[in-house]
Amino acid sequence: MNWKTFLALLARDAHVARRNFAPLVLQTFLQPMMFVFIFGRVMVSSGYMPAAYKSLLLPGIMAISMVFTGVWAVAMPLIAEFQFTREIEDRLLAPMEISWLAIEKVFFGTLQALVAGLVVIPAAWLLLRPGVELNLRSPLSFACVTLLVALFSACGGLALGCSISQTHIGLMFSMVLTPMIFFGCTYYPWSALAHFPILQKVVLVNPLVYASEGLRGTLVPQFPHLPVPAVLVALTLFDAAFLAAGLRQFRRKAVS
Amino acid sequence: MLAGIRTRDLRKIYTSPPPLASGGGFGFGSGRGKGKKQPKPQIVALDGISLDILPGEIFGLLGPNGAGKSTTLGILTTRVRPTGGQAWIGELDVWREQVAVKRLIGVVAQRPNLDFALTAREILLFHGAYFGVDSHQRAERADVLLDRFKLRDRGDQMVRGFSGGMMQRLSIARAMMHDPQVLFLDEPSAGLDPQTRLLLWEIIREYNHSGKTILLTTHNMEEADALCQRLAIIDHGRNIALGTPGELKASVPGGYLLRLRFGSHSPELLQRLQTLTGAREVRANPDSKNDNSIDVYADRGGPLVSEIANLASSANVELCDVHISEPSLENLFLHHTGRSLRD
Ligand SMILES: Nc1ncnc2c1ncn2[C@@H]1O[C@H](COP(=O)(O)OP(=O)(O)OP(=O)(O)O)[C@@H](O)[C@H]1O
Ligand SMILES: [Mg+2]
């Protein structure tokens, strides 16, 4: 393994990210913050939502921001760079096994997702205050869940980015990401689906369910949530599956 | 360390249509195609290419569109998986020892594949960094190359706004950034103005003088003639001729080619043309729709025309058009493939 090359690739991605910093920030935080403001602030203070909703909402928003950031950070450049201009070719020709380029992308995407998730907490907390009750009982499990969620978003971005072409980006959002978010227990706990028993089973294939429930279970455990160990296992499996699928697709796209 | 290039019986069959032509590509994963049992179209791009390129040589691959030049380069540069056969750079098997091979090579692809998120200078600097060139040397080389390729004043601009020729120049500069032993250039002079083309030739020769091996592809006979020490002519994925430009030209019967067009078809005329002194080979031009075009390979050009005109009038056939080409690679290509090769 050639660390010099790996680090140079990371430096390149960091350089490009720094150059696009402002749009990146807006794109990551604008939508979740608006959501937090309307549902956590406007709806609660006008009495349409109970005050407890503030605390319930926060982990879900965090999950959305992380997944969105990770998927976007990895998938969008890959889609563009694998277009017929093959911008990525220069990096594929770097003296390193090509899979490491994909791993570098995942690593950088994971970092970005982590930053997004960790920034959303104080930002949402500031917007929602007072009345947010965070109970960080086990920082270790919180760290594990957060890391696995970030990794899952980046690996998902790799798998998506290497499987769809530029013409299908719109489809990716409307057919994959949007349903994932709405059926991902982000705005409500999984137990709230108890009245829809079939749906409640079906949504379990959605990895975002484990992301939001895991963050809920470690940040606001006072609400009903899926057991954290089960969440950790599920997220680990999803991470591994997406990474394997992503690497396979990546190699397939890289070599004709 | 000097490194040559060797291939043995390279074969490549593409099983999907080129992504460009497929109009939108595939959907999610590979699930879509499973329902229908249509066999995927197969394109034989290479059909047994064997080359032996010496260390320190400038070697040219010449051939018409779709001949398999880029595919050959793709396999030699780890970007295309060979269906059969083997390739080596120096002692290294290209497919098995990819990382070591990538260290030795610099690649200019046919389509400029610059990193659009960066400026010209950053492209060179990061490329150097990928290859572990230290930062001081990187900056120095980037400056030299930007100068050499006349891109200095554009160095700090994003390459999105570059013209085609500038992108091409930058791609070549980038490939030289880590001072590779073997340089692959896929149609390096495509899109360059005549002056820049000469500059490029000079740069390529200079690079070669330091002992580097260079493999380039071209459609341009003049370029192949001027630049390459040896050439391989390929067509339909097969190697149809190999040698120095001089040897190859000498292999055309006579050397001169007279392309004739007559008012009507006359088998008798075809026979009579064969009896002309100096005519080595006479054949109906396979390119044209009718049989009225005839190619005469001969050891002289102009002096034959009056005799041909006499023959035509005595056979009562009108001579409409005569085109004489002096000994050239173009003639060679025509002779081997029956098709012409144009820019
Ligand atoms: N990625 C691909 N997928 C499918 N078929 C391909 C692919 N790349 C090339 N081909 C096919 O392989 C054949 C050889 O193509 P190649 O690009 O090697 O030709 P070339 O000699 O470089 O031509 P040109 O002078 O036009 O660049 C062509 O028939 C082409 O359609
Ligand atoms: Mg080509």
Short mmCIF file of N, CA and C in Angstrom, two decimals, chain A residues 1-7 9 91-104, chain B residues 98-100 102-103 130-131:
data_model
loop_
_atom_site.label_atom_id
_atom_site.label_comp_id
_atom_site.label_asym_id
_atom_site.label_seq_id
_atom_site.Cartn_x
_atom_site.Cartn_y
_atom_site.Cartn_z
N MET A 1 0.83 -1.20 0.00
CA MET A 1 0.00 0.00 0.00
C MET A 1 0.87 1.26 0.00
N ASN A 2 0.51 2.17 -0.84
CA ASN A 2 1.33 3.35 -1.07
C ASN A 2 0.71 4.56 -0.37
N TRP A 3 1.17 4.85 0.84
CA TRP A 3 0.53 5.91 1.63
C TRP A 3 0.75 7.29 1.05
N LYS A 4 1.90 7.49 0.42
CA LYS A 4 2.17 8.80 -0.18
C LYS A 4 1.08 9.15 -1.18
N THR A 5 0.77 8.17 -2.04
CA THR A 5 -0.25 8.40 -3.06
C THR A 5 -1.61 8.61 -2.41
N PHE A 6 -1.90 7.76 -1.41
CA PHE A 6 -3.18 7.87 -0.72
C PHE A 6 -3.35 9.27 -0.12
N LEU A 7 -2.32 9.73 0.54
CA LEU A 7 -2.39 11.06 1.17
C LEU A 7 -2.51 12.16 0.13
N LEU A 9 -3.96 11.91 -2.71
CA LEU A 9 -5.34 11.88 -3.20
C LEU A 9 -6.27 12.56 -2.20
N ARG A 91 -6.20 9.71 -11.74
CA ARG A 91 -6.04 9.14 -10.40
C ARG A 91 -6.03 7.61 -10.45
N LEU A 92 -6.75 7.05 -11.42
CA LEU A 92 -6.69 5.59 -11.58
C LEU A 92 -5.30 5.15 -11.98
N LEU A 93 -4.57 6.05 -12.66
CA LEU A 93 -3.22 5.71 -13.11
C LEU A 93 -2.16 6.01 -12.07
N ALA A 94 -2.59 6.53 -10.93
CA ALA A 94 -1.64 6.76 -9.84
C ALA A 94 -1.11 5.40 -9.37
N PRO A 95 0.13 5.36 -8.91
CA PRO A 95 0.75 4.07 -8.57
C PRO A 95 0.18 3.47 -7.29
N MET A 96 -1.02 2.93 -7.40
CA MET A 96 -1.70 2.37 -6.24
C MET A 96 -2.79 1.45 -6.78
N GLU A 97 -3.09 0.40 -6.03
CA GLU A 97 -4.19 -0.47 -6.43
C GLU A 97 -5.45 0.38 -6.59
N ILE A 98 -6.22 0.20 -7.66
CA ILE A 98 -7.31 1.15 -7.91
C ILE A 98 -8.38 1.12 -6.83
N SER A 99 -8.57 -0.02 -6.16
CA SER A 99 -9.59 -0.05 -5.12
C SER A 99 -9.30 0.96 -4.02
N TRP A 100 -8.02 1.26 -3.82
CA TRP A 100 -7.66 2.22 -2.79
C TRP A 100 -8.15 3.61 -3.11
N LEU A 101 -8.33 3.89 -4.38
CA LEU A 101 -8.90 5.19 -4.74
C LEU A 101 -10.34 5.26 -4.25
N ALA A 102 -11.07 4.16 -4.42
CA ALA A 102 -12.45 4.11 -3.92
C ALA A 102 -12.45 4.23 -2.40
N ILE A 103 -11.50 3.56 -1.77
CA ILE A 103 -11.44 3.62 -0.30
C ILE A 103 -11.11 5.03 0.16
N GLU A 104 -10.25 5.68 -0.58
CA GLU A 104 -9.93 7.07 -0.25
C GLU A 104 -11.19 7.94 -0.32
N GLN B 98 0.19 -4.35 -11.85
CA GLN B 98 -0.31 -3.06 -12.28
C GLN B 98 0.38 -1.89 -11.59
N VAL B 99 0.55 -1.99 -10.29
CA VAL B 99 1.08 -0.84 -9.56
C VAL B 99 2.50 -0.53 -10.02
N ALA B 100 3.32 -1.57 -10.13
CA ALA B 100 4.69 -1.36 -10.57
C ALA B 100 4.72 -0.80 -11.99
N LYS B 102 2.36 1.02 -13.39
CA LYS B 102 1.89 2.41 -13.40
C LYS B 102 3.00 3.38 -13.01
N ARG B 103 3.91 2.91 -12.17
CA ARG B 103 5.04 3.75 -11.80
C ARG B 103 5.92 4.10 -13.00
N TYR B 130 0.89 12.43 -6.58
CA TYR B 130 0.43 11.04 -6.63
C TYR B 130 1.61 10.10 -6.84
N PHE B 131 2.62 10.60 -7.58
CA PHE B 131 3.77 9.75 -7.88
C PHE B 131 4.92 9.96 -6.90
#
